[in-house]
Structures are given as structure tokens and as C-alpha cells.
Short mmCIF file of C-alpha atoms in Angstrom, two decimals:
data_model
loop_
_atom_site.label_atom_id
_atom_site.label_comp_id
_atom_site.label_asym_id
_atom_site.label_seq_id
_atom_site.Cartn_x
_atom_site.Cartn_y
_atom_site.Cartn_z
CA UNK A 1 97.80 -53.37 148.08
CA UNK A 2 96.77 -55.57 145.32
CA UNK A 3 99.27 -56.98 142.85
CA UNK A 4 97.18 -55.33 139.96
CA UNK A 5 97.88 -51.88 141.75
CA UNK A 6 101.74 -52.97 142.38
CA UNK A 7 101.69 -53.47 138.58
CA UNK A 8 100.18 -50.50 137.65
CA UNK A 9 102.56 -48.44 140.00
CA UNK A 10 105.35 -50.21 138.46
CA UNK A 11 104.57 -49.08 134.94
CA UNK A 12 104.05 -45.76 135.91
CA UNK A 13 107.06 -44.98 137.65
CA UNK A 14 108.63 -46.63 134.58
CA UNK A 15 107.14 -44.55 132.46
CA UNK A 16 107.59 -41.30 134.21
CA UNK A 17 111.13 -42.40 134.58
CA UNK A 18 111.62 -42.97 130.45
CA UNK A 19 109.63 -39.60 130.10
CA UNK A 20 111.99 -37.39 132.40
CA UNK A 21 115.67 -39.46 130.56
CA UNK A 22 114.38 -38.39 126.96
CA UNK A 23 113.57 -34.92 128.06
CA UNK A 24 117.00 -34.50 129.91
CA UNK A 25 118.71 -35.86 127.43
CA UNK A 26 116.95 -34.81 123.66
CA UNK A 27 118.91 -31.11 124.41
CA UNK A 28 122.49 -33.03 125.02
CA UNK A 29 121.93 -35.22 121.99
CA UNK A 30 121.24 -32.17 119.20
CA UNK A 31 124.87 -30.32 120.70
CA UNK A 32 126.36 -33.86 120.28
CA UNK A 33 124.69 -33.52 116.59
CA UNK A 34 125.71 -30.32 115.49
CA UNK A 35 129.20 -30.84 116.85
CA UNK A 36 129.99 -33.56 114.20
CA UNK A 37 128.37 -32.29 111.63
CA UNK A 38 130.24 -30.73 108.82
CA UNK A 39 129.86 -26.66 108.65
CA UNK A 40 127.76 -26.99 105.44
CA UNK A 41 125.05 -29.01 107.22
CA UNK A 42 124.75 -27.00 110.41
CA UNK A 43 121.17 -25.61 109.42
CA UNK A 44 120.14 -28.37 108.02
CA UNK A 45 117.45 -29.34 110.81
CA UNK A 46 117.98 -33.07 110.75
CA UNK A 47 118.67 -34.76 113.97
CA UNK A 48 121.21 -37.56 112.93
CA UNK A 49 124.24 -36.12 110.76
CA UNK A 50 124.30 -37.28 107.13
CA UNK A 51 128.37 -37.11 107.20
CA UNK A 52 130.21 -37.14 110.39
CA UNK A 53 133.07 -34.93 110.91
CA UNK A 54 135.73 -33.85 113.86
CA UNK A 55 136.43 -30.28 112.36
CA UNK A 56 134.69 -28.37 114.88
CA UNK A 57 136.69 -30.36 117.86
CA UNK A 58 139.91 -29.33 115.99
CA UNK A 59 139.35 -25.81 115.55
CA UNK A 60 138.45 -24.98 119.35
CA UNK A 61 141.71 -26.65 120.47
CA UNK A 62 143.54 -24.78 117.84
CA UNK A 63 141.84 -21.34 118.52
CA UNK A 64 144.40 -19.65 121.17
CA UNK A 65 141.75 -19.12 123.80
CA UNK A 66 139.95 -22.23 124.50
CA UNK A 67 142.87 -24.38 125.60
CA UNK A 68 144.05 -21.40 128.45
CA UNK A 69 139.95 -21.32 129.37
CA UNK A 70 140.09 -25.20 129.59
CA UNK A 71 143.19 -24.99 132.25
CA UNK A 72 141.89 -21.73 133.86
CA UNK A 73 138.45 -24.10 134.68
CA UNK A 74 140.37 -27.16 135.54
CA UNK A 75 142.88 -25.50 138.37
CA UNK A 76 140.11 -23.02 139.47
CA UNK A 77 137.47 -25.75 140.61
CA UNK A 78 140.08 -28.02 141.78
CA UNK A 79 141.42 -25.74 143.69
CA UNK A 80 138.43 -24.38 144.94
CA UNK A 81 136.67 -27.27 145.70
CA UNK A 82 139.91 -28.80 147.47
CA UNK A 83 140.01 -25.70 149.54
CA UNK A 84 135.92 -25.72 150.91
CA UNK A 85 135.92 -29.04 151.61
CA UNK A 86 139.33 -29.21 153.43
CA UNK A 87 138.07 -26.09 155.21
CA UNK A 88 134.68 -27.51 155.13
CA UNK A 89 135.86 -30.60 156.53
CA UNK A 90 137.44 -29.27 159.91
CA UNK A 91 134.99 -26.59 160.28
CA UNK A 92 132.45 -28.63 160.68
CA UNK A 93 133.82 -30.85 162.60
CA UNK A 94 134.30 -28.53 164.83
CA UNK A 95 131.06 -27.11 165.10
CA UNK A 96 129.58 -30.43 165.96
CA UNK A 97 132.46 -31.77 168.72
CA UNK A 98 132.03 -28.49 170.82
CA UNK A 99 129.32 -27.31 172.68
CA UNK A 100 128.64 -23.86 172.55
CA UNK A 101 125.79 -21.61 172.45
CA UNK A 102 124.73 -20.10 169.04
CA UNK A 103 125.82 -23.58 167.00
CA UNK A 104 122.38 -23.48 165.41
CA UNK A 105 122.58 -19.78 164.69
CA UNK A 106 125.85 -20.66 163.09
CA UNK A 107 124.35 -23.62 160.83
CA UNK A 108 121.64 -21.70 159.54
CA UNK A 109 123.95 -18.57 158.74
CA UNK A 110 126.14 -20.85 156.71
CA UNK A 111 122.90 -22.11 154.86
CA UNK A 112 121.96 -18.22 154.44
CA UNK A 113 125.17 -17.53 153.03
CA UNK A 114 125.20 -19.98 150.56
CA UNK A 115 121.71 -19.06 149.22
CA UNK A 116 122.75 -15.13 149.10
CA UNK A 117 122.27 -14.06 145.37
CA UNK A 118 125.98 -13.73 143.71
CA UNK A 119 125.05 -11.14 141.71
CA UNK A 120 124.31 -8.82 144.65
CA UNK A 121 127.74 -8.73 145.37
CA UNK A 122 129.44 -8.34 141.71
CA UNK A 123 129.57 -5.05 141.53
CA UNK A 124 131.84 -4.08 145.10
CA UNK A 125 134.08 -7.56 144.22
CA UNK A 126 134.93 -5.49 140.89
CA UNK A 127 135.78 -2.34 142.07
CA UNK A 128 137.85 -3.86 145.25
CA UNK A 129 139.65 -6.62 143.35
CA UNK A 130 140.72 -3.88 140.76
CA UNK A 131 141.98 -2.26 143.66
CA UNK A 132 144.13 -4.90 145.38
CA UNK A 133 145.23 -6.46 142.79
CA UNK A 134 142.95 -9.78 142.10
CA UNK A 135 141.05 -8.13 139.06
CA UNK A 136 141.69 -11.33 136.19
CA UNK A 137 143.17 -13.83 138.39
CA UNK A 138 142.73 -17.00 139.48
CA UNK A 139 142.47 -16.28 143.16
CA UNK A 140 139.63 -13.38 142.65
CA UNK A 141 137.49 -15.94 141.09
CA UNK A 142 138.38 -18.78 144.04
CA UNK A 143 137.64 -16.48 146.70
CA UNK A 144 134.16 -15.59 145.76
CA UNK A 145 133.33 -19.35 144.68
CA UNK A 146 134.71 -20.43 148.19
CA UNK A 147 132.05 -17.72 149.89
CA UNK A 148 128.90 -19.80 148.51
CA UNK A 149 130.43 -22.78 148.21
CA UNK A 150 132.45 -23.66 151.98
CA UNK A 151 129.30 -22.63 153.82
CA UNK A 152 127.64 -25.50 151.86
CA UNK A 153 129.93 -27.95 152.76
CA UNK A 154 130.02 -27.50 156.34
CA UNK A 155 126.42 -27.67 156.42
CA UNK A 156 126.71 -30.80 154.55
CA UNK A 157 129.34 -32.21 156.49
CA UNK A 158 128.06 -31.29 159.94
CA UNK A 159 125.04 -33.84 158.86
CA UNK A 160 127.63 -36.52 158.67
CA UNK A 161 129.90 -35.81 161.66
CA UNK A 162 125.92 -35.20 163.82
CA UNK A 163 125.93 -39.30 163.45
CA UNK A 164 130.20 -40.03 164.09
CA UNK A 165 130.21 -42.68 166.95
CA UNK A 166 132.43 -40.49 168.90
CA UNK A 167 133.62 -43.68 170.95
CA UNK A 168 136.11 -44.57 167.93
CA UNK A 169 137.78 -41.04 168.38
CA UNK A 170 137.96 -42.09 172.43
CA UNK A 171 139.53 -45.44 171.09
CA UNK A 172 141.93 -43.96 168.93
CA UNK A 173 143.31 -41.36 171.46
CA UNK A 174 143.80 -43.97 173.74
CA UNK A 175 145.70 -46.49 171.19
CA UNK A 176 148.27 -42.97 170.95
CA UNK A 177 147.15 -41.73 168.34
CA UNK A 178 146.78 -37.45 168.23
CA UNK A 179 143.08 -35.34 167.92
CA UNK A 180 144.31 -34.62 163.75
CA UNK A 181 145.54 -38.60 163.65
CA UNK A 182 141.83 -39.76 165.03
CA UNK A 183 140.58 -37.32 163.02
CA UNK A 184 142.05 -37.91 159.56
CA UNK A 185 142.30 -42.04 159.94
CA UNK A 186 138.98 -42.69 162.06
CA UNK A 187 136.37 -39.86 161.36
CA UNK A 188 137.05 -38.41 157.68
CA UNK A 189 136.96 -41.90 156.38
CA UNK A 190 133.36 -42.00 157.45
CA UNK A 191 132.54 -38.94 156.38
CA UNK A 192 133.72 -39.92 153.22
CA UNK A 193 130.22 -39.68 151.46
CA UNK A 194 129.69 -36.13 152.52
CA UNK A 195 132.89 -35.05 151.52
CA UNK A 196 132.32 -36.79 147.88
CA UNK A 197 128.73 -34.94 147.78
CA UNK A 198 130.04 -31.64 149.26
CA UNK A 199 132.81 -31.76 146.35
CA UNK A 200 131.16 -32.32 143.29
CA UNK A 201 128.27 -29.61 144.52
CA UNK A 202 131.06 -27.44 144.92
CA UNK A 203 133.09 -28.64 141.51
CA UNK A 204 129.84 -28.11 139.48
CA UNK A 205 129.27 -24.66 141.01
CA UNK A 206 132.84 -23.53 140.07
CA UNK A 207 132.75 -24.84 137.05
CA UNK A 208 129.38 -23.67 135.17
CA UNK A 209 129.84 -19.97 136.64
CA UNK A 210 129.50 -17.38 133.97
CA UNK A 211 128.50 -14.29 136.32
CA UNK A 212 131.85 -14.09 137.95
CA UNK A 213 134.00 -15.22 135.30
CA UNK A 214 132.76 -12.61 132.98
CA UNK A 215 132.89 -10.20 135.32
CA UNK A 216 136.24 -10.26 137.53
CA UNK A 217 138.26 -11.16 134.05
CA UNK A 218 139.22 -9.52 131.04
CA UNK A 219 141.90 -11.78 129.47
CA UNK A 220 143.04 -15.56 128.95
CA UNK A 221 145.09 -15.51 132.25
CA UNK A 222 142.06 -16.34 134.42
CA UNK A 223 139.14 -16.43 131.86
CA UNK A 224 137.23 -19.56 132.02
CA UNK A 225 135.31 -21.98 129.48
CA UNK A 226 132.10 -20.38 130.14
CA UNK A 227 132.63 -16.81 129.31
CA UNK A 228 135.52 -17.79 126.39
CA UNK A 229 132.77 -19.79 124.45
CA UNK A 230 130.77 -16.52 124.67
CA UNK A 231 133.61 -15.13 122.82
CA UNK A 232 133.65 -17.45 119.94
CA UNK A 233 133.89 -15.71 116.65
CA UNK A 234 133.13 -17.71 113.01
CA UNK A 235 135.74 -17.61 110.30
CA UNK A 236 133.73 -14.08 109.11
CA UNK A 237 131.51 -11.92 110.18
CA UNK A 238 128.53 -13.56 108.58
CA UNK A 239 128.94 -17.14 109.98
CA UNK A 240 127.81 -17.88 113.35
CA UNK A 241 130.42 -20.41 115.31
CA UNK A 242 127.33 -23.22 116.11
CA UNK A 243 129.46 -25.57 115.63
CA UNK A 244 132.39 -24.86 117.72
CA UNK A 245 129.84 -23.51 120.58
CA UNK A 246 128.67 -27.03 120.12
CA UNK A 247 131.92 -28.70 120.47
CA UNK A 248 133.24 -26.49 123.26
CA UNK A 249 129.56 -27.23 125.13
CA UNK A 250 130.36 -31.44 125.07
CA UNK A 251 133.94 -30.80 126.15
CA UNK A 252 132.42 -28.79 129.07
CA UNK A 253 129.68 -31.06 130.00
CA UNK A 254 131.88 -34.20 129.63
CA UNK A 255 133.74 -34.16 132.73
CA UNK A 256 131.03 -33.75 134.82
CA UNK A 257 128.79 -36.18 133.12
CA UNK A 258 131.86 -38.87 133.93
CA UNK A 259 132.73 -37.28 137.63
CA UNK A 260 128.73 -37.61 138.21
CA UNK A 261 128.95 -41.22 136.72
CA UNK A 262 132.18 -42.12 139.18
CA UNK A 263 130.76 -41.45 141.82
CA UNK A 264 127.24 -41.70 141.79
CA UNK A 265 126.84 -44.35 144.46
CA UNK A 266 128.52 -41.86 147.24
CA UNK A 267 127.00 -38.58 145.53
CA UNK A 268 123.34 -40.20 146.19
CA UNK A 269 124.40 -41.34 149.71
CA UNK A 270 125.80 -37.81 150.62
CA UNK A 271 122.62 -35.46 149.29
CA UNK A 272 120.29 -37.98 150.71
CA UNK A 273 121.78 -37.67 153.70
CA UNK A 274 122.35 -34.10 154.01
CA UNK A 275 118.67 -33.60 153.35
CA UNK A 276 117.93 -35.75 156.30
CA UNK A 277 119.86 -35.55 159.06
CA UNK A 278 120.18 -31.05 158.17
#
């Protein structure tokens, strides 16, 4: 290949690259917009604000629902994404230390699960959650994120363990130390960037759901920021809350943007992987 051709490859890709940022990011920039500007100016079409303002920030945190939603997202990913890849973690760890028949059949019904369409299965969680008790709380939401979401992460971790030099368990055992010990100081460590990818998937999941947060609550206890900036009223009946929906959406997208950010190094290493070596 000629350095003319390297050139031209060079530019393209750079140019395809600048092409897909802008697109991504023209939609994030115009919420950013309307957040700060003031409410007369909302409908104003203009893309940079003439006046910058914080009102719209200040009025989501001091409307009663948005601050329980914000919590109710918080604890319910963490928790849930804690849980699948703990779970995750030892499950597939298992699955790739023993040797018994079916393991493939076992791998690709975790991938099935986690592709199953949620909604298929909304309308049964609602009428048996009422029923035991887990209608509006925040284990009926955890429970049906951890269904689609731990079968993920053992696929994705089972790509990591596949390549474990077993020898350092061997070594560890024999140095004293217990199967959890050579598991938890030798092998997660280097599993580490499957466990980082598996848990923001999982984190992300949790977080953005609207179909089963709007449909297993009905009050601030468990309701999360999806479905409570659906229920954002104006100050009457004749104003539309754009900006508020606007501020609420950059809170939102915020933490993920920075998680994302954090750990992009080991969140490239661990899809990358997973797409490989599954």
C-alpha cells in the first residue's frame, strides 16, 4: 500500500470519525441548551442561549419527586449490578472450571435469556408481584433487571475465565491458600476487565429502563428517574415543563457519561474481548 492510499485512508477514517462525534453529540448539546435557558426563551429556536440561567436545575431538585427518583435509580442499579456480577462472577467461574456435559447448552441459554424481549413478560410480573407483595418496590424492579442482566455477565465473564492460566490457582492452593482465597486474590483480579464491562452493561441497563419502572410502580417509594420525568408537570396547565425535562435528562445522562469516561480503557478491553473469545 502506497503512502498516497495510507493518506487517503487516514483522512477518511478522520472524517467519518468527526462525522459520527457531531451527530452523537448535536442531540446532547440542544438538552444542555434548553436546560440553561431562561423559561421565556425556551421556543426561541436558537442553539446558543442569549442569557444563561440555573432555574430549571433548581426547580427539579425542589419538586418532591425527582430527588426520591434520583435515590430510587442510584440504590436500584447499584444494587443490581453488584448483585449480577457477584453472581455473575462465581457462576461463571464455575461453568468454565468443571467439566460437564451441556456447558455449551448452558452458555447459549444464558445468551437467549438475555435477548428475551422484557416486555413479554410485564404483564404476569404485574399481576404476581401485586400478589406477593413486590408491586412498587425496590426489589420487584432488581429482580427482573437481574433476569436479563446476570445471564449477560456470565457470558461475559466465562470469556475471561476461558483464558485464566489455571496454573496460578494450582500455585496458590499449594502456598495454603483456600479455592474462594485463589479465587478472589489470583483469578478475579484478572478478570477484572470483564467484570468492569459486565458492570457498566448492566448499570446502563438498570438505569435507562422505563418499561419496568413504569410498570411495577405507582409511587415515589420505588419510582425511578425515567418514568418520574414522564411525570413532570409545568407551573399550569398551558406550559409544557421543556425545561425541567431538559435538566432532569443531563442529570440522568451525566453519570454515565463520567462512569463511561472512568473507565473506558477496561470497558473497551472487556466488550472487545467478550466479542472474541464468546
Amino acid at each position: 500500500m502506497t503512502s498516497e492510499s495510507n493518506a487517503l485512508e487516514r483522512i477518511f477514517w478522520i472524517f467519518g470519525s468527526l462525522i459520527v462525534i457531531v451527530y452523537a453529540l448535536i442531540p446532547v448539546a440542544w438538552i444542555l441548551s434548553l436546560s440553561l435557558k431562561p423559561p421565556a426563551d425556551l421556543n426561541d429556536r436558537r442553539f446558543i442561549p442569549n442569557s444563561i440561567t440555573f432555574e430549571h436545575y433548581r426547580a427539579i431538585f425542589q419538586d418532591l419527586q425527582f430527588p426520591h427518583a434520583l435515590w430510587n435509580s442510584l440504590g436500584i442499579a447499584f444494587l443490581s449490578t453488584l448483585l449480577a456480577v457477584v453472581l455473575g462472577a462465581m457462576a461463571a467461574y464455575a461453568i468454565v472450571r468443571l467439566d460437564f456435559p451441556g456447558k455449551r447448552v448452558v452458555l447459549a441459554g444464558a445468551l437467549a435469556i438475555a435477548m428475551f424481549p422484557p416486555i413479554s413478560i410485564i404483564g404476569p410480573l404485574f399481576e404476581m408481584w401485586r400478589a406477593i407483595g413486590l408491586f412498587d418496590t425496590w426489589p420487584g424492579l432488581m429482580l427482573p433487571y437481574m433476569t436479563f442482566t446476570l445471564p449477560l455477565s456470565i457470558w461475559t465473564l466465562s470469556a475471561f475465565f476461558r483464558d485464566v492460566p489455571w496454573d496460578l490457582e494450582k500455585a496458590a492452593r499449594i502456598d495454603g491458600a483456600t479455592r474462594l482465597q485463589a479465587f478472589t486474590h489470583v483469578i478475579a483480579p484478572i478478570a477484572a476487565p470483564g467484570a468492569v464491562a459486565a458492570g457498566l452493561l448492566i448499570f446502563i441497563f438498570a438505569w435507562n429502563d422505563f418499561l419496568f419502572a413504569i410498570s411495577l410502580t405507582s409511587t415515589n417509594k420505588a419510582r425511578t428517574v425515567p418514568v418520574a420525568i414522564a411525570f413532570f408537570t409545568g407551573s399550569s396547565r398551558f406550559e409544557l415543563p421543556t425545561g425541567s425535562i431538559a435538566a432532569a435528562s443531563v442529570v440522568v445522562t451525566a453519570p454515565i457519561i463520567l462512569l463511561v469516561l472512568i473507565f473506558q480503557r477496561w470497558l473497551v478491553t472487556g466488550l472487545t474481548a467478550g466479542a472474541i473469545k464468546g
